[in-house]
mmCIF file with all atom_site columns, C-alpha atoms in Angstrom:
data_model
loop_
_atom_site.group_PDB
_atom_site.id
_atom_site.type_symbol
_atom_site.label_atom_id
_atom_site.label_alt_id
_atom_site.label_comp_id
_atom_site.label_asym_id
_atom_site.label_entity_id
_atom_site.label_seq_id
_atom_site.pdbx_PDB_ins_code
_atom_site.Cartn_x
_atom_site.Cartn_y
_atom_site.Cartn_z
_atom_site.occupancy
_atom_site.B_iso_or_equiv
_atom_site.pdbx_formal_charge
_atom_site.auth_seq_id
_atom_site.auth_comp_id
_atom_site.auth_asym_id
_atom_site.auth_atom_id
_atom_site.pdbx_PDB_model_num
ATOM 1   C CA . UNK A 1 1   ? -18.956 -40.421 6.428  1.00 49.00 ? 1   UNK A CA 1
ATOM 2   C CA . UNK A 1 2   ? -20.586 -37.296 3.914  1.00 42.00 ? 2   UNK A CA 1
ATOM 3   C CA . UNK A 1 3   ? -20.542 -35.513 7.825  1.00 43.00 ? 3   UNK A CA 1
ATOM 4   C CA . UNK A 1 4   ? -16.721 -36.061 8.076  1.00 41.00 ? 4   UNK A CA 1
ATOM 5   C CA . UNK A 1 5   ? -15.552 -35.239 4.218  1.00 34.00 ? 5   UNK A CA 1
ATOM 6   C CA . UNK A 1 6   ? -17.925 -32.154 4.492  1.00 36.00 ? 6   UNK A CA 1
ATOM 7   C CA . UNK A 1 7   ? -16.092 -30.867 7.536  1.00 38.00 ? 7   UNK A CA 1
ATOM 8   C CA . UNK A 1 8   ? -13.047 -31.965 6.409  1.00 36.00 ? 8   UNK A CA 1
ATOM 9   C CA . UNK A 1 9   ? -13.461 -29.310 2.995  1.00 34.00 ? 9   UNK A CA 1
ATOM 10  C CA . UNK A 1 10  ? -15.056 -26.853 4.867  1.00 35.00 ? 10  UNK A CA 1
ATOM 11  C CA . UNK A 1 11  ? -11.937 -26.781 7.084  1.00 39.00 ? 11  UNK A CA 1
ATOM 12  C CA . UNK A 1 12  ? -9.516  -26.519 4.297  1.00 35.00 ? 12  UNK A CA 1
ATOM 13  C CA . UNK A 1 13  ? -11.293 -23.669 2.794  1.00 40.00 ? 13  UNK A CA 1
ATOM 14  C CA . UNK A 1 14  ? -11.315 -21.760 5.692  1.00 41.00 ? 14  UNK A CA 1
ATOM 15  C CA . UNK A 1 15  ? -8.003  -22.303 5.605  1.00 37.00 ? 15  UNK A CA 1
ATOM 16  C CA . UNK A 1 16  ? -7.278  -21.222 2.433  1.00 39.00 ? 16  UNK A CA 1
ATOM 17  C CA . UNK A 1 17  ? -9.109  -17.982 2.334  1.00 39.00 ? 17  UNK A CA 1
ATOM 18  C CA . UNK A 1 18  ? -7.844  -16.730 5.478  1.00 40.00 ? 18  UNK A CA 1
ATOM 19  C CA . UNK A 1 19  ? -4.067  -17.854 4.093  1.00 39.00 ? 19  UNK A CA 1
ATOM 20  C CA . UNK A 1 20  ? -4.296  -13.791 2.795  1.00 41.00 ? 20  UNK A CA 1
ATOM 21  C CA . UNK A 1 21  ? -4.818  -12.417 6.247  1.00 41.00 ? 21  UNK A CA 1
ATOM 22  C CA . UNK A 1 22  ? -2.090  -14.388 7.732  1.00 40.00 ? 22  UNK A CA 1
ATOM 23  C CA . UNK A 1 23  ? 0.612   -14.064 4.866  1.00 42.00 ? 23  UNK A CA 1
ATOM 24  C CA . UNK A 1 24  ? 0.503   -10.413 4.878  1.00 62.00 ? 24  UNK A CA 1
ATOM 25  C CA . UNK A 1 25  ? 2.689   -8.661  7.638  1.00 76.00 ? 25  UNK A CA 1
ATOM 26  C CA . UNK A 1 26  ? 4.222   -5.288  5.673  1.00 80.00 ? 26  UNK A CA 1
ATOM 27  C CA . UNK A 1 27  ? 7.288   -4.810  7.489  1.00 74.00 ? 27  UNK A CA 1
ATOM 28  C CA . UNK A 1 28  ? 10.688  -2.685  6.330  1.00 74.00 ? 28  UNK A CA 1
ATOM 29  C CA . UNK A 1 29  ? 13.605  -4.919  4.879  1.00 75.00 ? 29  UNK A CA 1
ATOM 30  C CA . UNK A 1 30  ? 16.288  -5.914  7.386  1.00 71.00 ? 30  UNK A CA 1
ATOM 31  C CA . UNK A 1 31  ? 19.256  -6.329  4.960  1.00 63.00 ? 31  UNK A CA 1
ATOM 32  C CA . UNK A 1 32  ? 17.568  -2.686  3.590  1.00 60.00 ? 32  UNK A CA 1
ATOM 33  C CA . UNK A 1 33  ? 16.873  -0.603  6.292  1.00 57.00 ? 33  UNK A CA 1
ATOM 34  C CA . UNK A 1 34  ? 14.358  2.127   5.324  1.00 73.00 ? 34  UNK A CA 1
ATOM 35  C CA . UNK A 1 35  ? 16.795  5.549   4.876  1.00 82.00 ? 35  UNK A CA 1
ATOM 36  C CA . UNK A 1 36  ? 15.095  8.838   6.303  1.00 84.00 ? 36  UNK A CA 1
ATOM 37  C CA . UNK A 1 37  ? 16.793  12.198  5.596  1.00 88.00 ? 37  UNK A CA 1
ATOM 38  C CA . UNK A 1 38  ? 15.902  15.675  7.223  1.00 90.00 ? 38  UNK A CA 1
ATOM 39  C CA . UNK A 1 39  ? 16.508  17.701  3.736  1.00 92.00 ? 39  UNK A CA 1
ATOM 40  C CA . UNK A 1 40  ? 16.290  21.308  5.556  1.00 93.00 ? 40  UNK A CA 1
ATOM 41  C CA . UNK A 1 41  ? 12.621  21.838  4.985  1.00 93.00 ? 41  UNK A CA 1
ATOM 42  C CA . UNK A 1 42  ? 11.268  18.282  4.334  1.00 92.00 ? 42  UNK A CA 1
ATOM 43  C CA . UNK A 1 43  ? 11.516  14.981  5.609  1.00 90.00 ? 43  UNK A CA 1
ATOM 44  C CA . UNK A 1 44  ? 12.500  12.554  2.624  1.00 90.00 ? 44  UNK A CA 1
ATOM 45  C CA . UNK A 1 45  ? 12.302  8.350   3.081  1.00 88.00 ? 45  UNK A CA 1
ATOM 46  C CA . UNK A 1 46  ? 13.357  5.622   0.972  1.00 89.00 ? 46  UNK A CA 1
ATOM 47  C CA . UNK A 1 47  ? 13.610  2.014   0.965  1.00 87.00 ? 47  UNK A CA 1
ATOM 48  C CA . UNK A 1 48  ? 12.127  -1.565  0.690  1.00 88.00 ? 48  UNK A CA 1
ATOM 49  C CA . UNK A 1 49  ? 8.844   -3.037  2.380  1.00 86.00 ? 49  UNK A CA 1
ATOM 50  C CA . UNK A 1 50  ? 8.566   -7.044  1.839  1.00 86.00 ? 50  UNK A CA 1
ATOM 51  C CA . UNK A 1 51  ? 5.709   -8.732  3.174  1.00 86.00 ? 51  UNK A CA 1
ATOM 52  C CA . UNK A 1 52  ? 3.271   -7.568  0.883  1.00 84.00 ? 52  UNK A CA 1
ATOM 53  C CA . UNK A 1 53  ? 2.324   -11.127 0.114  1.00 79.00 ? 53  UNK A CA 1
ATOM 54  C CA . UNK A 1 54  ? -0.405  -11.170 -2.226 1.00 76.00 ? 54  UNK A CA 1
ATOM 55  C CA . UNK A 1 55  ? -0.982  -7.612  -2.897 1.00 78.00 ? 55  UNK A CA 1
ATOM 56  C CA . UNK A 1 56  ? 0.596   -7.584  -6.542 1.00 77.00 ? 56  UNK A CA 1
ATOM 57  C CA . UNK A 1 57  ? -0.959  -5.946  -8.990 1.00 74.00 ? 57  UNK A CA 1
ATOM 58  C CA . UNK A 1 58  ? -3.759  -4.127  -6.279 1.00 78.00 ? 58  UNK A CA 1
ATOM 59  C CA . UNK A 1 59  ? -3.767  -0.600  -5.701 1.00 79.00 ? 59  UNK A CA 1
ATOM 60  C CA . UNK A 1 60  ? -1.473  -0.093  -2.930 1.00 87.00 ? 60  UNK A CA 1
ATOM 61  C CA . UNK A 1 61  ? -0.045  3.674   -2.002 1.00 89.00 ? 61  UNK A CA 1
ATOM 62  C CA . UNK A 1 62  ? 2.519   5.282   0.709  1.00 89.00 ? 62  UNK A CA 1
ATOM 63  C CA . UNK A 1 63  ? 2.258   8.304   2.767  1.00 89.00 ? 63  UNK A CA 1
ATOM 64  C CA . UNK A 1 64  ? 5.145   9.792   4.350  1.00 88.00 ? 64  UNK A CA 1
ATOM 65  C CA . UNK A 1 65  ? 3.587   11.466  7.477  1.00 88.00 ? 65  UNK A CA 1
ATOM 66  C CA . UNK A 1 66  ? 5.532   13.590  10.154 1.00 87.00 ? 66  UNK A CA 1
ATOM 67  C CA . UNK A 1 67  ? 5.683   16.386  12.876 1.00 89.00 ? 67  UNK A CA 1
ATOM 68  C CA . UNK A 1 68  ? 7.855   19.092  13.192 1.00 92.00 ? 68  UNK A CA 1
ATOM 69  C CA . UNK A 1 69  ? 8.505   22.830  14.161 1.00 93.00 ? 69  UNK A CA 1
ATOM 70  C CA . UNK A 1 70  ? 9.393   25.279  10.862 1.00 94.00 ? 70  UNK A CA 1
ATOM 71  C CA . UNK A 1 71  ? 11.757  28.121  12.071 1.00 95.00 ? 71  UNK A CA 1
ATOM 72  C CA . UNK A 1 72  ? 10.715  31.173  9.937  1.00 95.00 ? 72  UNK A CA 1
ATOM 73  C CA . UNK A 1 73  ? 12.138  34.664  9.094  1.00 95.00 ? 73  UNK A CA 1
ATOM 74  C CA . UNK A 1 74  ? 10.906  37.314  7.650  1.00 95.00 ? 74  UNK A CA 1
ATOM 75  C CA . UNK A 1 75  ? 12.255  39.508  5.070  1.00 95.00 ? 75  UNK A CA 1
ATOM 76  C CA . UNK A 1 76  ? 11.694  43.263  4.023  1.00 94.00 ? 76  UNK A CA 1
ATOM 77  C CA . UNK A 1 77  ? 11.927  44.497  0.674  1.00 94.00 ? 77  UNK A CA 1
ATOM 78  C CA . UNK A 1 78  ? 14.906  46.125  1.548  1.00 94.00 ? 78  UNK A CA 1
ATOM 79  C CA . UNK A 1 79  ? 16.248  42.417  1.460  1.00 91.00 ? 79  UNK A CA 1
ATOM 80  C CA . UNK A 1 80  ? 16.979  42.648  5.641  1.00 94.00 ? 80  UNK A CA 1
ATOM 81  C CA . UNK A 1 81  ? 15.929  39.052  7.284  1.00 94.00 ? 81  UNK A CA 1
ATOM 82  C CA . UNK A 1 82  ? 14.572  39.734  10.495 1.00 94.00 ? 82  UNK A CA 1
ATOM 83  C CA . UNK A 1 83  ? 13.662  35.636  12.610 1.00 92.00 ? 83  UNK A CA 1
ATOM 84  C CA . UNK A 1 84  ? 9.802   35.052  12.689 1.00 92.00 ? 84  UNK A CA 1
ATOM 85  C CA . UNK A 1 85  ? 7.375   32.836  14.463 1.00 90.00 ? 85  UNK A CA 1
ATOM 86  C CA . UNK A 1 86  ? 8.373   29.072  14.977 1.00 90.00 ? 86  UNK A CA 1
ATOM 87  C CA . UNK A 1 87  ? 5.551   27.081  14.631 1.00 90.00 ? 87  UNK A CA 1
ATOM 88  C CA . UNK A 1 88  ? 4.133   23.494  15.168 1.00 89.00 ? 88  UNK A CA 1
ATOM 89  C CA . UNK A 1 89  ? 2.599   21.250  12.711 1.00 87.00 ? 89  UNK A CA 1
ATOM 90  C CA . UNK A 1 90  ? 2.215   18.200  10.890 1.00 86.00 ? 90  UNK A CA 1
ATOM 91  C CA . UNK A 1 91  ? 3.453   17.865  7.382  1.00 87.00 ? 91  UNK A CA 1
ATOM 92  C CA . UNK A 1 92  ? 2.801   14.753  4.971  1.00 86.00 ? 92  UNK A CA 1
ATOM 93  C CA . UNK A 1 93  ? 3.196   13.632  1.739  1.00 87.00 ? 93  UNK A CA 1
ATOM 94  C CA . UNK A 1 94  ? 1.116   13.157  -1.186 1.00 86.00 ? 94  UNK A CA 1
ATOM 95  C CA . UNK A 1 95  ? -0.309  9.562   -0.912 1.00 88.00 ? 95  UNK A CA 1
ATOM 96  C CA . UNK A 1 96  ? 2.119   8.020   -3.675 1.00 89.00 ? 96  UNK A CA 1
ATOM 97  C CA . UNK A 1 97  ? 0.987   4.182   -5.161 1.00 90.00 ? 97  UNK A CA 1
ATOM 98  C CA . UNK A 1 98  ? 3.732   1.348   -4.999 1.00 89.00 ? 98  UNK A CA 1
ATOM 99  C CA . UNK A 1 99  ? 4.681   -0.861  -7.018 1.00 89.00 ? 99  UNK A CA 1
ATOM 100 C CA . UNK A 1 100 ? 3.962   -4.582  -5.440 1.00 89.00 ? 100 UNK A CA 1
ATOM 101 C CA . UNK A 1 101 ? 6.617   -7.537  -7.342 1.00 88.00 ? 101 UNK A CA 1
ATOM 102 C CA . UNK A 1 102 ? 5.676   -10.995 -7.613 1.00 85.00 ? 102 UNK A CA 1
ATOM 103 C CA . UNK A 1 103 ? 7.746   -11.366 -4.381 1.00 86.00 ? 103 UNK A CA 1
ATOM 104 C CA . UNK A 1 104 ? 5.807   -8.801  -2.088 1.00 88.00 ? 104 UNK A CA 1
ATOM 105 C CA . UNK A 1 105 ? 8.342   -6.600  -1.637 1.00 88.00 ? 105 UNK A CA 1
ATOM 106 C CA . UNK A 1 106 ? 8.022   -2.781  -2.755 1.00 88.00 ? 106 UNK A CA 1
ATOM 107 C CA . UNK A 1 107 ? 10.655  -0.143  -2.890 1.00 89.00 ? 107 UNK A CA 1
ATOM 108 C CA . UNK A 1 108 ? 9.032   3.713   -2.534 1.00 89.00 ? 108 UNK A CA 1
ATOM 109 C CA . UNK A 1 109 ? 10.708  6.853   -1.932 1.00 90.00 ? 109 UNK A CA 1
ATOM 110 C CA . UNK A 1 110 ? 8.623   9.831   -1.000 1.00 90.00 ? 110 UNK A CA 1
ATOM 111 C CA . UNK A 1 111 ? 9.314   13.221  0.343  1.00 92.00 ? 111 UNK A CA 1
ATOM 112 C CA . UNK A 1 112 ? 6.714   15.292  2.748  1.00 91.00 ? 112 UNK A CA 1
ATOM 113 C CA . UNK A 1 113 ? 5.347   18.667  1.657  1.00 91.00 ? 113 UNK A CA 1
ATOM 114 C CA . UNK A 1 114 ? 7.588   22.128  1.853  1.00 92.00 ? 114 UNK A CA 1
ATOM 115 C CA . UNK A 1 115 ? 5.736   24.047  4.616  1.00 92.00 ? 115 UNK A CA 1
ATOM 116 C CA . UNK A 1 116 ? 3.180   26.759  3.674  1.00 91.00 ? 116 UNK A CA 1
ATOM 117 C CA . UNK A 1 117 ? 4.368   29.963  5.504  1.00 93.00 ? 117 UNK A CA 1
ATOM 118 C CA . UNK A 1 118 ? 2.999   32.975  4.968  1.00 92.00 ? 118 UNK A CA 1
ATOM 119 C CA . UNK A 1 119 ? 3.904   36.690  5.883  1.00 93.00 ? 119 UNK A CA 1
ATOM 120 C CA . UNK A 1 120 ? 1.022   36.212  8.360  1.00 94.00 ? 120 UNK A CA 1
ATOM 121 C CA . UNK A 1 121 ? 1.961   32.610  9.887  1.00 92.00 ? 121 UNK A CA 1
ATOM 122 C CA . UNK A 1 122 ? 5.652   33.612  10.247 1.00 94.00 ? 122 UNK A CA 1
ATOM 123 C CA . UNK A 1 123 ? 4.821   36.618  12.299 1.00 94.00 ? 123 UNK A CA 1
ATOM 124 C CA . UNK A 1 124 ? 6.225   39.532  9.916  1.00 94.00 ? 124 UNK A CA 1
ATOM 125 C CA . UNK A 1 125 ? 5.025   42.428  10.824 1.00 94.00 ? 125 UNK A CA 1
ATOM 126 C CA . UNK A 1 126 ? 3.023   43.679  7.254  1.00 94.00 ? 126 UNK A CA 1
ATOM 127 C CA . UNK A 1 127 ? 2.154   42.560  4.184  1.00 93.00 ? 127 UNK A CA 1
ATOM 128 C CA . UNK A 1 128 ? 5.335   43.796  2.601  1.00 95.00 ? 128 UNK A CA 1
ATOM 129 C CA . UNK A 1 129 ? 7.363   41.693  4.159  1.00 96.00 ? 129 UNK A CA 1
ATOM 130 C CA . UNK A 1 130 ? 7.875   38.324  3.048  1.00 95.00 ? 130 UNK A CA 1
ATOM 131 C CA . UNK A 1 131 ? 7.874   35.017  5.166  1.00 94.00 ? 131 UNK A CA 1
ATOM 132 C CA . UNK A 1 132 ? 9.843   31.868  4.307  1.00 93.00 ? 132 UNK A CA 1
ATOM 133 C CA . UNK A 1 133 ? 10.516  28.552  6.039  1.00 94.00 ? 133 UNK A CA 1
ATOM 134 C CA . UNK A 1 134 ? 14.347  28.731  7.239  1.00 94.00 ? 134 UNK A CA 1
ATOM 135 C CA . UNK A 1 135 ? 14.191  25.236  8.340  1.00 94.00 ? 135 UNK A CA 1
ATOM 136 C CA . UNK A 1 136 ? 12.052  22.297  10.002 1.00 93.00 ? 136 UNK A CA 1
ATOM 137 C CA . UNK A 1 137 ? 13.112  20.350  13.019 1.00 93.00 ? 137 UNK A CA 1
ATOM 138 C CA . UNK A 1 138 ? 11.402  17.115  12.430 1.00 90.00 ? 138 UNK A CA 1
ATOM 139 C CA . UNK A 1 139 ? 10.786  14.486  15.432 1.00 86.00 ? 139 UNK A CA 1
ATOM 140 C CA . UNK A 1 140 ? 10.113  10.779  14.211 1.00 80.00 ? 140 UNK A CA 1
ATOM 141 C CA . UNK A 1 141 ? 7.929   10.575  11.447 1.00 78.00 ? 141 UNK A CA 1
ATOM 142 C CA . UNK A 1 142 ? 5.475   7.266   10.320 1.00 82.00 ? 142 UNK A CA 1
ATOM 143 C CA . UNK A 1 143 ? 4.634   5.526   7.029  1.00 82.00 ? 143 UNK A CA 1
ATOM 144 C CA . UNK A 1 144 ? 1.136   4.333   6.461  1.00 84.00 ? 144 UNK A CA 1
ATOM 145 C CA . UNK A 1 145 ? 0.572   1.580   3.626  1.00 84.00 ? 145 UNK A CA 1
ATOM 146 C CA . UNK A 1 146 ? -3.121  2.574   2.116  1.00 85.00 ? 146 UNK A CA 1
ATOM 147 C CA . UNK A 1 147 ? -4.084  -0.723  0.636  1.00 81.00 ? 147 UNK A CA 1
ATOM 148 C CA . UNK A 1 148 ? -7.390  -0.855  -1.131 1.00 78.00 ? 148 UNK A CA 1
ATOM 149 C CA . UNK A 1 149 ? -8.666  1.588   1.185  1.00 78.00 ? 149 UNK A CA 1
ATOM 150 C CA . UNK A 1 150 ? -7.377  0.206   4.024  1.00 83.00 ? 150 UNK A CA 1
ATOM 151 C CA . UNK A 1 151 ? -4.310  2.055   6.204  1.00 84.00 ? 151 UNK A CA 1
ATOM 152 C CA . UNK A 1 152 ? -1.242  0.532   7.670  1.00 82.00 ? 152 UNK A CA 1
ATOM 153 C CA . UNK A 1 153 ? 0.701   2.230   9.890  1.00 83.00 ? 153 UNK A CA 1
ATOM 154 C CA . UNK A 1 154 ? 4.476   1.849   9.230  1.00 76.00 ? 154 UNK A CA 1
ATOM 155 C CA . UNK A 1 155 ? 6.808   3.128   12.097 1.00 60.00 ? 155 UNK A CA 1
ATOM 156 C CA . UNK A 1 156 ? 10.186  4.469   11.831 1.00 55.00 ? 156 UNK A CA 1
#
């Protein structure tokens, strides 16, 4: 009988301690789709993540992640705008902490970096010109969730 109550607790705490694991499935809000906006020369994102589960109150952070090509031009100090050197890359956001509810849900809105271009990167052809990020033609971007340490990816 002490064999069958012992396995019987034993089984109920393992099933309490892994209820955390199981009840925690970030996902974006279906009534509140996540909103993502090409502003020119960043990629901006807002919205609502439920599923947070048990995470109130713990350090939980965002990071706005995407790839992209910046169209440049250069100027000269004449003030004539000359096009530069499109270029590849990845831009993100600063990693930006959440606010968890008693609910699990979370509402964020983050923006990635402005690119760094410089008279060198955009191709100008000396120092005295200047170059500038015209515009960035973004393809999908990703959210990551960075929860206690851990990160998330959130797809979009």
């Amino acid at each position: 009988m002490k064999t069958r109550v012992l396995s019987f607790v034993l089984t109920l705490i393992g099933l309490f301690s892994f209820g955390d694991v199981f009840a925690q499935n970030p996902h974006f809000l279906p009534k509140r789709p996540d909103v993502t906006t090409d502003e020119g020369t960043t990629m901006c994102s807002t919205g609502t993540l439920a599923g947070l589960g048990n995470y109130a109150g713990r350090n939980v952070m965002i990071q706005l992640v995407a790839s992209g090509t910046t169209l440049t031009e250069c100027a000269n100090p004449a003030g004539n705008v000359a096009p530069g050197q499109d270029s590849q890359a990845d831009y993100a956001s600063e990693v930006v902490p959440v606010k968890v509810d008693r609910q699990g849900r979370a509402t964020y809105s983050i923006c990635t970096k402005e690119p760094d271009v410089t008279t060198q990167s955009a191709g100008c052809p000396n120092s005295k010109w200047t170059g500038r990020a015209k515009d960035v033609i973004f393809t999908p971007g990703s959210a990551y969730l960075l929860i206690d340490g851990k990160r998330i990816p959130l797809s979009f």
